[in-house]
Every structure is written in structure tokens, then in C-alpha cells.
Short mmCIF file of C-alpha atoms in Angstrom, two decimals:
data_model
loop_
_atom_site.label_atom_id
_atom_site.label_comp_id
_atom_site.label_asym_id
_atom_site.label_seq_id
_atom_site.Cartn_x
_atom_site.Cartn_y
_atom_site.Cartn_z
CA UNK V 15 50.38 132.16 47.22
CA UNK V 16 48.53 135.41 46.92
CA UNK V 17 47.16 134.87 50.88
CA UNK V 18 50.59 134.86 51.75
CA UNK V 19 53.03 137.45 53.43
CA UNK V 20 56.51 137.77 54.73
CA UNK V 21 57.22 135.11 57.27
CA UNK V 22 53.79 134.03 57.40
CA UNK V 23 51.29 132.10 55.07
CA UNK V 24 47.53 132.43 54.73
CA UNK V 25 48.18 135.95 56.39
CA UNK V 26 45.95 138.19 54.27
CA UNK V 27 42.86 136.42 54.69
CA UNK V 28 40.62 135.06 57.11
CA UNK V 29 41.58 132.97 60.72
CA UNK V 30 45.66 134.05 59.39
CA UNK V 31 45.05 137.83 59.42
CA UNK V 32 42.96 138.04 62.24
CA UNK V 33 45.84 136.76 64.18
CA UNK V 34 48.33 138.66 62.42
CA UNK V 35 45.27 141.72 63.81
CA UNK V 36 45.53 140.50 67.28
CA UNK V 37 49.21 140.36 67.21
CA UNK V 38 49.43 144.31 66.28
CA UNK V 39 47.21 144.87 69.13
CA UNK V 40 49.30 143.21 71.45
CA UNK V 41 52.30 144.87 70.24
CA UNK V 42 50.73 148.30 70.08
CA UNK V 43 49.15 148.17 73.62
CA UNK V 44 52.48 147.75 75.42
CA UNK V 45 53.80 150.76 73.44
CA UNK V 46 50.79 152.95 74.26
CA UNK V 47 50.79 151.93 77.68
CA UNK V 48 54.67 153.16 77.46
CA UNK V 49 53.14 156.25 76.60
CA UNK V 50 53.84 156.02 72.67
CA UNK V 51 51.07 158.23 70.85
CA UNK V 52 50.69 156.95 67.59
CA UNK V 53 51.65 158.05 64.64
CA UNK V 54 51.23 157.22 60.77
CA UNK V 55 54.34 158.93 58.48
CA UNK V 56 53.54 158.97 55.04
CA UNK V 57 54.09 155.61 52.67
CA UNK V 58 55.91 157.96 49.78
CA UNK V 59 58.88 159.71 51.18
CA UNK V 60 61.28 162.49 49.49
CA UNK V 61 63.83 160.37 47.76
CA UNK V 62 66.60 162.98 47.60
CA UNK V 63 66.37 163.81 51.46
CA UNK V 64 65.72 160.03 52.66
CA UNK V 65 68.92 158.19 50.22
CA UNK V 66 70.96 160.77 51.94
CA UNK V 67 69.90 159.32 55.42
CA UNK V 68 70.26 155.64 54.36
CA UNK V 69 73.51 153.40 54.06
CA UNK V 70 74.22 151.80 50.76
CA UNK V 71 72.61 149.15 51.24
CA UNK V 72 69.69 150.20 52.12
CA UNK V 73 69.95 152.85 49.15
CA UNK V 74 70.21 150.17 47.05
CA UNK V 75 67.49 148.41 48.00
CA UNK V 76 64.30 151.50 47.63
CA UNK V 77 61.72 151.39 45.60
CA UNK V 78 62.04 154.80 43.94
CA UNK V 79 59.42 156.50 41.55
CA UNK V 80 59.23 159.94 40.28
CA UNK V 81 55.85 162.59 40.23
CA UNK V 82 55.73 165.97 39.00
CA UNK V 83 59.18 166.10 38.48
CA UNK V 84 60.34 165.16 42.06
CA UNK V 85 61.80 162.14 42.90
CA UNK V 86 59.88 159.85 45.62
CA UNK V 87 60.05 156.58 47.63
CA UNK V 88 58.39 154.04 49.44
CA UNK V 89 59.98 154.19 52.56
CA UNK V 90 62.46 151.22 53.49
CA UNK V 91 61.92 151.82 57.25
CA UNK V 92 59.53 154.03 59.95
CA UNK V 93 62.89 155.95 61.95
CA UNK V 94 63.79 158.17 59.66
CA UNK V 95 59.82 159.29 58.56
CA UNK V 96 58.89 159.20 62.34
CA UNK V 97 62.11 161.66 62.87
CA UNK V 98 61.59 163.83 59.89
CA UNK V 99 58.07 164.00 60.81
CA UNK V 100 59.32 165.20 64.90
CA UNK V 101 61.66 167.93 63.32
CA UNK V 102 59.12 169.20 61.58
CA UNK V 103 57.23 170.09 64.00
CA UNK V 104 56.62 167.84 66.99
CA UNK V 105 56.46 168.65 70.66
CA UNK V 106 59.14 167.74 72.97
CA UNK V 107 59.99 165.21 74.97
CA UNK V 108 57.72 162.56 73.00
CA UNK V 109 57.12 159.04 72.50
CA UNK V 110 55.60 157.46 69.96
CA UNK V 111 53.69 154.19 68.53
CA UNK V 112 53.31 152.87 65.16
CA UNK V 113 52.97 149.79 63.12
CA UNK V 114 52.57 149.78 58.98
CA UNK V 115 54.35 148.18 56.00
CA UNK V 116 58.03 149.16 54.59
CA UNK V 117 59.30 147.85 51.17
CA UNK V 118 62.50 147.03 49.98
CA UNK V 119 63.96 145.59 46.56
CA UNK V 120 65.82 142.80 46.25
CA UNK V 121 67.95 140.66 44.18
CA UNK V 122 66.43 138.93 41.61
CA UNK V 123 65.52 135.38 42.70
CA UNK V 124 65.89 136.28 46.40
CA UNK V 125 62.93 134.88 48.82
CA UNK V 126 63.50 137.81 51.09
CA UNK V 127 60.65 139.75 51.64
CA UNK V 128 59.86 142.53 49.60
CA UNK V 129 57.38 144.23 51.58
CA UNK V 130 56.56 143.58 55.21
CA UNK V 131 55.28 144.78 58.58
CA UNK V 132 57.26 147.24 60.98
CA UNK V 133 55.96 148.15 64.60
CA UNK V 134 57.80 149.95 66.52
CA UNK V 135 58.45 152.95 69.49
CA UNK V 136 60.64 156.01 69.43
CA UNK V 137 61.67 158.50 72.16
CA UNK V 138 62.58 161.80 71.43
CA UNK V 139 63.98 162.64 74.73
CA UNK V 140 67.22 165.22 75.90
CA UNK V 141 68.07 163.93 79.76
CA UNK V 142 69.44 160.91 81.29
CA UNK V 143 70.31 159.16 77.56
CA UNK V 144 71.62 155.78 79.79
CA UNK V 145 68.04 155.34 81.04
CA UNK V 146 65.84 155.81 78.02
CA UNK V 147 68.00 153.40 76.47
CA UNK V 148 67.23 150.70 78.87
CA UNK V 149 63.61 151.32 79.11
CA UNK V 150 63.69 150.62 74.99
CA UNK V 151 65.36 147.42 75.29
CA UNK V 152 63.51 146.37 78.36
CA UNK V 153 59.90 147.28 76.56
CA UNK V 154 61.42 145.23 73.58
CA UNK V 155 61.91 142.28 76.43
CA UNK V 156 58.87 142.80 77.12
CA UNK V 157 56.98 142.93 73.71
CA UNK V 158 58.71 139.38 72.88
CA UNK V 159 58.18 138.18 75.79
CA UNK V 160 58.56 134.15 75.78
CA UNK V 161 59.72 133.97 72.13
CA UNK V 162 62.82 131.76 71.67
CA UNK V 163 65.31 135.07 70.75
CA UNK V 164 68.99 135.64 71.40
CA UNK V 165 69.73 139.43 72.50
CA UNK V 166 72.70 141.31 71.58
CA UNK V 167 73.91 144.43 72.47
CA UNK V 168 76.54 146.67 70.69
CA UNK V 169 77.85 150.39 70.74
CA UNK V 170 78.21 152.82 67.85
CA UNK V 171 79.30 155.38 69.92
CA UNK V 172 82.65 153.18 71.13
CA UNK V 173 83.39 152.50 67.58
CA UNK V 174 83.22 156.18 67.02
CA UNK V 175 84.96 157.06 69.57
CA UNK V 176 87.74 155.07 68.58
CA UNK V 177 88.19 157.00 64.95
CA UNK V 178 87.97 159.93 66.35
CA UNK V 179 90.61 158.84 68.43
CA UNK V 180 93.07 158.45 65.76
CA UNK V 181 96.32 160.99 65.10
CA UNK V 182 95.32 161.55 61.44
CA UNK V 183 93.93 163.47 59.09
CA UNK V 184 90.50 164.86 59.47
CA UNK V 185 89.51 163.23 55.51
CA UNK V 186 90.61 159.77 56.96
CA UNK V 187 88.90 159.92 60.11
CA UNK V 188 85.82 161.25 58.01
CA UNK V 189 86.63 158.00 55.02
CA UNK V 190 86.84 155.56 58.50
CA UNK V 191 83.32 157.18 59.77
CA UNK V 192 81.53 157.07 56.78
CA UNK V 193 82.60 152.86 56.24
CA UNK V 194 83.00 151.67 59.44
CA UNK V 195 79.14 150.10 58.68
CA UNK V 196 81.03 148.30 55.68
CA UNK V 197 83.58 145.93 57.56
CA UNK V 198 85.53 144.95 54.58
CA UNK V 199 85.78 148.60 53.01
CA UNK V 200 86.62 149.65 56.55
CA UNK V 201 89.35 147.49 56.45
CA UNK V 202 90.76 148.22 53.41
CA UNK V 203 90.89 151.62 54.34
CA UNK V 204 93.30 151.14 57.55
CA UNK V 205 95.84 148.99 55.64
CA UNK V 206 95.59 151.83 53.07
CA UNK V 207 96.49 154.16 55.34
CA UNK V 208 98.48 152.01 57.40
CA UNK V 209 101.06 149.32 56.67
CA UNK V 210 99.94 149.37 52.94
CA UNK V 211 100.63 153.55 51.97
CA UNK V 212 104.57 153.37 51.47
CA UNK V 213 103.91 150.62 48.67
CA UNK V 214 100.44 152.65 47.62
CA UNK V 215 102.88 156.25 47.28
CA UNK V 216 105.17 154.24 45.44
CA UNK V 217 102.59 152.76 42.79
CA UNK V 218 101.38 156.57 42.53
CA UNK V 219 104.70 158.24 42.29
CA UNK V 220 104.99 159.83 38.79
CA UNK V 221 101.00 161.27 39.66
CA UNK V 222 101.85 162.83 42.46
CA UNK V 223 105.25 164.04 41.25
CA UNK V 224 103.09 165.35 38.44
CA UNK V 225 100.55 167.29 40.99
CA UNK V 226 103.61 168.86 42.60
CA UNK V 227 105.07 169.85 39.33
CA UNK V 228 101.55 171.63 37.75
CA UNK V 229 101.97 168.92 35.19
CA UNK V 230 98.60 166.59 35.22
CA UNK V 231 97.02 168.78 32.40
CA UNK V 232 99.88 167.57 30.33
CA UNK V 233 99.40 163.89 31.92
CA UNK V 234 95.63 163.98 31.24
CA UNK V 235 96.32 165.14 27.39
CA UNK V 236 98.79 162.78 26.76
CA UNK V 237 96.97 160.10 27.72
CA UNK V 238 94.51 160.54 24.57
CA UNK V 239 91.06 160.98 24.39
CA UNK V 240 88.95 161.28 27.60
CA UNK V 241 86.83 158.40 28.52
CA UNK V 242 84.15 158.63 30.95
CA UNK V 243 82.42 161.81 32.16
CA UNK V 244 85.44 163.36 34.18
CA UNK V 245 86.53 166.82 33.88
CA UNK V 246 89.77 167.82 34.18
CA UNK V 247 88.78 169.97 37.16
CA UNK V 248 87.56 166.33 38.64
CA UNK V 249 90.73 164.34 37.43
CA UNK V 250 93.04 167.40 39.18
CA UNK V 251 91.04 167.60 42.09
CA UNK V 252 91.22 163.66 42.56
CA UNK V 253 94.97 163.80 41.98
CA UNK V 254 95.20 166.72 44.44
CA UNK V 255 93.46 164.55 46.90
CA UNK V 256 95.94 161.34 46.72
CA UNK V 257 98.93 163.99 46.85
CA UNK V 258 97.80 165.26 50.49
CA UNK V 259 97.15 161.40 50.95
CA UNK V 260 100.87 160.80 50.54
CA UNK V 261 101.65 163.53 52.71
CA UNK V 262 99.78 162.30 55.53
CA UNK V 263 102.25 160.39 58.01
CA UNK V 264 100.98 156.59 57.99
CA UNK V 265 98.69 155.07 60.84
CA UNK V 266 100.97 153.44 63.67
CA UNK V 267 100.41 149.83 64.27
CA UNK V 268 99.76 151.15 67.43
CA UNK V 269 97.01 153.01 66.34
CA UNK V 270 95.32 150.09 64.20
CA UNK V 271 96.09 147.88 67.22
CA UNK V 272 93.55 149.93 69.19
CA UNK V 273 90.92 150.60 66.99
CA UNK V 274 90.99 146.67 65.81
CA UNK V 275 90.74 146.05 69.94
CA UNK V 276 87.95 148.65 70.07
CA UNK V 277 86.00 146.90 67.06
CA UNK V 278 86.92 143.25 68.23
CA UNK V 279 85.64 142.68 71.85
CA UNK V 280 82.69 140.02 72.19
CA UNK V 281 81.70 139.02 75.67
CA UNK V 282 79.57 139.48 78.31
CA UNK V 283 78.53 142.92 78.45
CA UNK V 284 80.32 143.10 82.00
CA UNK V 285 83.58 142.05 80.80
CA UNK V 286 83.37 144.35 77.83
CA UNK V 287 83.29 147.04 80.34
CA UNK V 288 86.32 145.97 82.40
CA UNK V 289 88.08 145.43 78.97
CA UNK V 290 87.31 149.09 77.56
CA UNK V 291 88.53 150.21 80.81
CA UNK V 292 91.66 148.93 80.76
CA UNK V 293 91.95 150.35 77.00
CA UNK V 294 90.58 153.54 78.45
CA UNK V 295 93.61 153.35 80.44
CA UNK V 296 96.10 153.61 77.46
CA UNK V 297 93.36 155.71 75.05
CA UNK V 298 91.96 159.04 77.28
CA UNK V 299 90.20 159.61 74.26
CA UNK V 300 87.93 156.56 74.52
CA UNK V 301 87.38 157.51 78.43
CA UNK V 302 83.96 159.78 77.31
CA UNK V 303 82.15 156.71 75.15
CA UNK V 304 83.48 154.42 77.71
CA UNK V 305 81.54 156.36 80.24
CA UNK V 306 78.55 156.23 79.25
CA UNK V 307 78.99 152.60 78.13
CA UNK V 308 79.19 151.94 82.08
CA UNK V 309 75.88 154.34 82.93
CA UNK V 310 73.89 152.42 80.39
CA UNK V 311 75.17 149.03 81.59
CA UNK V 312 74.06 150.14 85.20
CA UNK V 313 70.85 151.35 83.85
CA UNK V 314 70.24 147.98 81.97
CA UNK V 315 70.70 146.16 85.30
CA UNK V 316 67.90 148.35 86.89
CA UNK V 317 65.79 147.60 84.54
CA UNK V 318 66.13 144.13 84.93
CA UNK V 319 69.08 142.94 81.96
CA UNK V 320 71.76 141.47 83.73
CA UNK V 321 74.92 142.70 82.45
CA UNK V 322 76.77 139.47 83.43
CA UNK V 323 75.00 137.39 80.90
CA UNK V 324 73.53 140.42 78.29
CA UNK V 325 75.71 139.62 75.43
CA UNK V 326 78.10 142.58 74.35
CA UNK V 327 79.93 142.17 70.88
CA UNK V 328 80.95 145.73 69.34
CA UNK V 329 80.79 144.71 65.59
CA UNK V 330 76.85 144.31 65.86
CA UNK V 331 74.83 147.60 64.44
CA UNK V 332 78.35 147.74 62.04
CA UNK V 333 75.85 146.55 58.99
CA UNK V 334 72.82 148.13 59.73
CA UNK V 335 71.17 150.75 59.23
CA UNK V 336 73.90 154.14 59.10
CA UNK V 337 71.79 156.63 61.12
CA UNK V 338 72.81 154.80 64.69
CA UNK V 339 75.15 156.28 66.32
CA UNK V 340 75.09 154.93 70.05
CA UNK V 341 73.53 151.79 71.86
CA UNK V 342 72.43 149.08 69.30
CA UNK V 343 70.60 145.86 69.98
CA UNK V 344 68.99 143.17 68.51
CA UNK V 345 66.86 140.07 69.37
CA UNK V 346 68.15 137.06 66.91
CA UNK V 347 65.62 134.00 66.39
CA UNK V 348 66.70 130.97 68.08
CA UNK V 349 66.95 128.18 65.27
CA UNK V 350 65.48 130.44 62.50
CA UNK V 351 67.91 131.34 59.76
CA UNK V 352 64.64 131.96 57.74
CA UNK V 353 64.05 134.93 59.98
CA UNK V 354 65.25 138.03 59.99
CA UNK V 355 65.98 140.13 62.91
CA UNK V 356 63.15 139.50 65.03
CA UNK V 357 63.55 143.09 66.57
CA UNK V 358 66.51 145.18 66.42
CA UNK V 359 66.89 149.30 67.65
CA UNK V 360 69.67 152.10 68.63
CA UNK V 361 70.02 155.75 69.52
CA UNK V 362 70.39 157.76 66.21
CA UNK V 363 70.71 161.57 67.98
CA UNK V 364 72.76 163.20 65.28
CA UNK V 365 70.39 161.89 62.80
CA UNK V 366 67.97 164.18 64.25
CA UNK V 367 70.70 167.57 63.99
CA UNK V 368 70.48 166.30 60.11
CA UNK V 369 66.78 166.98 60.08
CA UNK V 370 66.38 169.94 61.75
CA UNK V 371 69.56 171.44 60.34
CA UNK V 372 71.07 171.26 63.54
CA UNK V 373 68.93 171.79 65.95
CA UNK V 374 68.66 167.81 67.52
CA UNK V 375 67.18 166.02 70.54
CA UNK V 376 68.80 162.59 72.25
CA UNK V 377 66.66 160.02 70.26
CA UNK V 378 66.43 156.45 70.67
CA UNK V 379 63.94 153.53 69.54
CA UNK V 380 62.90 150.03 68.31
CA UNK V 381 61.05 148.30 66.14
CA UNK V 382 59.78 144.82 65.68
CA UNK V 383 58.22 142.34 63.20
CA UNK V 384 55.38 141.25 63.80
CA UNK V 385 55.10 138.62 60.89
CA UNK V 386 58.33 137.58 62.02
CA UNK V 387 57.53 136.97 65.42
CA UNK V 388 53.97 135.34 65.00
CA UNK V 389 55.99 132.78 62.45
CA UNK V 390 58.68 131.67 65.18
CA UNK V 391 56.01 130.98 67.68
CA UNK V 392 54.58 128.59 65.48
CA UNK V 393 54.24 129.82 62.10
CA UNK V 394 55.38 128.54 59.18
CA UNK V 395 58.14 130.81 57.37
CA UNK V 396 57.34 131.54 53.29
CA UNK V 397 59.73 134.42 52.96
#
């Protein structure tokens, strides 16, 4: 129905949206009183600096239209405005407030929501990063409040940590970086370089034997007439690339073993930490992230999240959204596979060296959905 909105129906109109209204307030109250100043980035958004930002999927998924020559979209999400928006310009340290719609495409036929309400807070704070991370969550707690949700925490920075960790080349550590949001790809990519190159080198043996010899001109003219929009500068270039590739001494099963152990632990947030310890023990590397895994899980405990029941599982923020790079969480609807996320947030501080060409600030923040949340307490879901 036309009155209807994501999560929600009757919501544009009447009794619906004037407690849809209310809810915002609520929301927005607790962030101001959190010191959030609020803050309204603009609905179009520069489409070449923005896709750049995003994942794939979320790439994918923009509503992209074009003015005077420049390409421009509705923006998917409120992070990356609110952050271009603080690079540009903004005083620091600063918090701030905002609620507003985002759009995203999707598949034909889908009943996901198209376009829907984000409210959230960001804090663009250098300092104690373990702390502001806390308070975030904890306001999030807050905001919810009685809701039936499931929290989850994860870190980005421990997965990180644990590629950058690897005895390898500095392209595969930058291929394992860039996909380690894309599980399967990810994957693929360490039995590539792992158990599966010696058959891979094999398969690609007259190529590279070629590259080595100056003969892929000859190859590439042999092979008859080009298809596709390759140069031969591309083609030699790409075969130059999976040369070095064969060169590169394989990943250890040692190494995988690690990373997989890194990438695999699910528990209590608690006994994550006594398990990334003990693979601390064997990994130096790993001893920085797991660091300040243990200052944030103190600082969650002073502000009131348990870490022997806060659930810890270190593949959660691996399909989100690409600009987190630290503490994710998220707050799952109880009994709702309708829903989406009811809220969900991480620290993203290099995505702020990206914006102001590197000149950064520790950031960290949340959002939540307000249509979303008014539906599980009693809504009825249309999306």
C-alpha cells in the first residue's frame, strides 16, 4: 500500500506516522543528551568518491544518476556522508546526531526495502579508542532498550591483524585485505595461494614460461583476433602479474591454520580473549590487535556489558559494510527473520585518512532503524 514503509504499515499517514514521529524523538533525545549535535548530510552524494568507499555489495546496490556531467547518488548509508562532511571541515573531538532516509536497489522481485529510515551517532574522537567504543554500544543498549534483540560483537581489527601477519607477498596480503568481507572469495584466495598454487603454476606453465621468455606478444598474436577490450599492455601486464604469483613461495598450512583460527573463534567474548591469547602466544604479530581486544573488553564491562555472556564471534562485520576496520556489533531481532539488523555499528578510523587524504581521527559509531524497531515491538513487518 502507498501508506506503507519498510517494516512498518500505515506509516506515512496519520496515528502510524505519528508514532513512527515519536519514535525519532525518542531515539534522537538519547543521542543529544550523549552530546550528538545534529547533523543533515546531503541526500545526493558524489558517486565517484562514495563507490570507492563502499564494498561491492553495497556498490551494487546505489541508486546512481548523473547531472551536469557528474555522476551522483542517493546515498546507501549516513557514515560515510557524516565523515566526508567532518573532513571537510568539522571541529574536533565531535559527536553527532542524525536520523533521515537511505536507498538502496535491489533484486528484482525482492521485498527488501528499497528506501528506509537510518538514525544514528558518530564520534570523531583521537584518545582512549577502548572507551568510546563501549560508550557506542552501551548508548545502542540503551536506545533499544527492552526490545527482544540478540547482541553480537566482532573485531575487524583481529582479522586484520591476522593478514598482515602472514610471510607473503605484499599483493596477497593486499588481495586477502581487500576480500576478507567476501568469505567465499577470501577463501578461494588462501587455497590459491596455498595448497592449491603447485597445481595452479602447473595449469599456467607455458604462460609464464612465455613471460620469462619475452614471448606473450607472439602468444597473444597467435591466438587470432582480439576479443574483448584488452590491450596488449593489459594482457602482458596480467601475465606479468601471475609470473611473480608463481614465484611467490606458497602459504604454509601453518600459516592458513592461524588465520582460519583467527577468523573461526565464536564464544563468549571472555573466552575469545583467553583463546587469542594463547594464539598470541605462537603469533607476536597478533599481540597489538589482541591488546586492545582486552582494553575494549574491560571497557565494555565498565560500562555495564558483561564480557562473560556478550557474545564474541570474529566472522560478524566480515559482510558488511567495507569501511570498518575495528570493533563491530550488531543487535539481531529475536524471532524476526523479516527484520533486518535492528542496529548494527564499528570503528571505521582509516576511512577517515581516505577523506582527508590522510590526515584521520579515531572514529567510531552506530546507527539504528527505527521502522525496524517500532515493527518488532509490535508492528507488523511489510518489507
Amino acid at each position: 500500500m502507498v501508506s506503507d514503509r519498510a517494516y512498518l504499515k500505515g506509516a506515512r499517514v496519520g496515528g502510524g506516522l505519528g508514532r513512527l514521529r515519536a519514535e525519532i524523538a525518542r531515539i534522537l533525545a538519547i543521542f543529544h543528551a550523549a552530546g550528538g549535535v545534529e547533523v543533515e548530510p546531503a541526500a545526493l552524494q558524489p558517486a565517484d568518491l562514495l563507490l570507492d568507499l563502499y564494498g561491492e555489495d553495497i556498490r551494487a546496490r546505489a541508486f546512481v544518476t548523473s547531472d551536469e556531467g557528474a555522476e551522483l547518488m542517493l546515498r546507501p548509508d549516513f557514515t560515510v556522508p557524516i565523515a566526508r562532511l567532518h573532513m571537510d571541515g568539522g571541529a574536533e573531538p565531535a559527536r553527532y546526531a542524525y536520523c533521515g532516509p537511505v536507498w538502496r536497489r535491489q533484486e528484482i522481485g525482492s521485498s527488501r526495502a528499497r528506501e528506509y529510515l537510518q538514525a544514528g551517532f558518530e564520534v570523531f574522537q583521537d584518545g582512549d579508542p577502548a572507551a568510546t567504543d563501549a560508550e557506542v554500544m552501551a548508548l545502542i543498549v540503551e536506545t533499544v532498550g527492552d526490545a527482544p534483540v540478540d547482541f553480537v560483537t566482532g573485531d575487524m581489527g583481529l582479522a586484520l591483524a591476522a593478514i598482515d601477519a602472514l610471510e607473503t607477498s605484499l599483493a596477497r596480503r593486499r588481495a586477502l585485505r581487500r576480500h576478507v568481507w567476501r568469505p567465499a572469495k577470501f577463501h578461494d584466495l588462501l587455497r590459491r595461494y596455498g595448497a592449491g598454487q603447485p597445481d595452479l603454476t602447473l595449469r599456467r606453465a607455458e604462460i609464464i614460461a612465455a613471460a620469462a621468455e619475452g614471448r606473450v606478444p607472439e602468444m597473444v598474436a597467435a591466438a587470432g583476433a582480439p576479443v574483448g577490450l584488452r590491450t596488449l599492455d593489459d594482457i602482458a601486464s596480467r601475465v606479468a602479474r601471475l609470473a611473480e604469483e608463481a614465484a611467490t613461495p606458497p602459504l604454509t598450512g601453518g600459516q592458513v591454520d592461524l588465520l582460519e583460527a583467527v577468523l573461526g573463534v565464536a564464544d563468549t567474548s571472555a573466552r575469545a580473549l583467553t583463546r587469542y591469547r594463547d594464539l598470541a602466544a605462537d603469533a607476536p604479530a597478533l599481540r597489538p590487535a589482541v591488546d586492545r581486544f582486552a582494553a575494549r573488553i574491560e571497557a565494555l564491562d565498565r560500562a555495564g556489558l558483561d564480557p562473560e555472556t556478550l557474545p564474541f564471534e570474529a566472522s560478524f562485520g566480515r559482510t558488511a559494510l567495507e569501511y570498518y576496520d575495528g570493533f563491530v556489533f550488531g543487535a539481531m531481532a529475536r524471532g524476526r527473520p523479516d527484520l533486518p539488523p535492528i542496529a548494527n555499528g564499528g570503528r571505521y578510523d582509516a576511512l577517515t585518512r581516505k577523506l582527508g587524504q590522510g590526515r584521520g581521527i579515531a572514529a567510531v559509531g552506530a546507527i539504528i532503524r527505527p521502522e525496524a524497531l517500532l515493527s518488532l515491538r509490535g508492528g507488523a513487518a511489510c518489507a
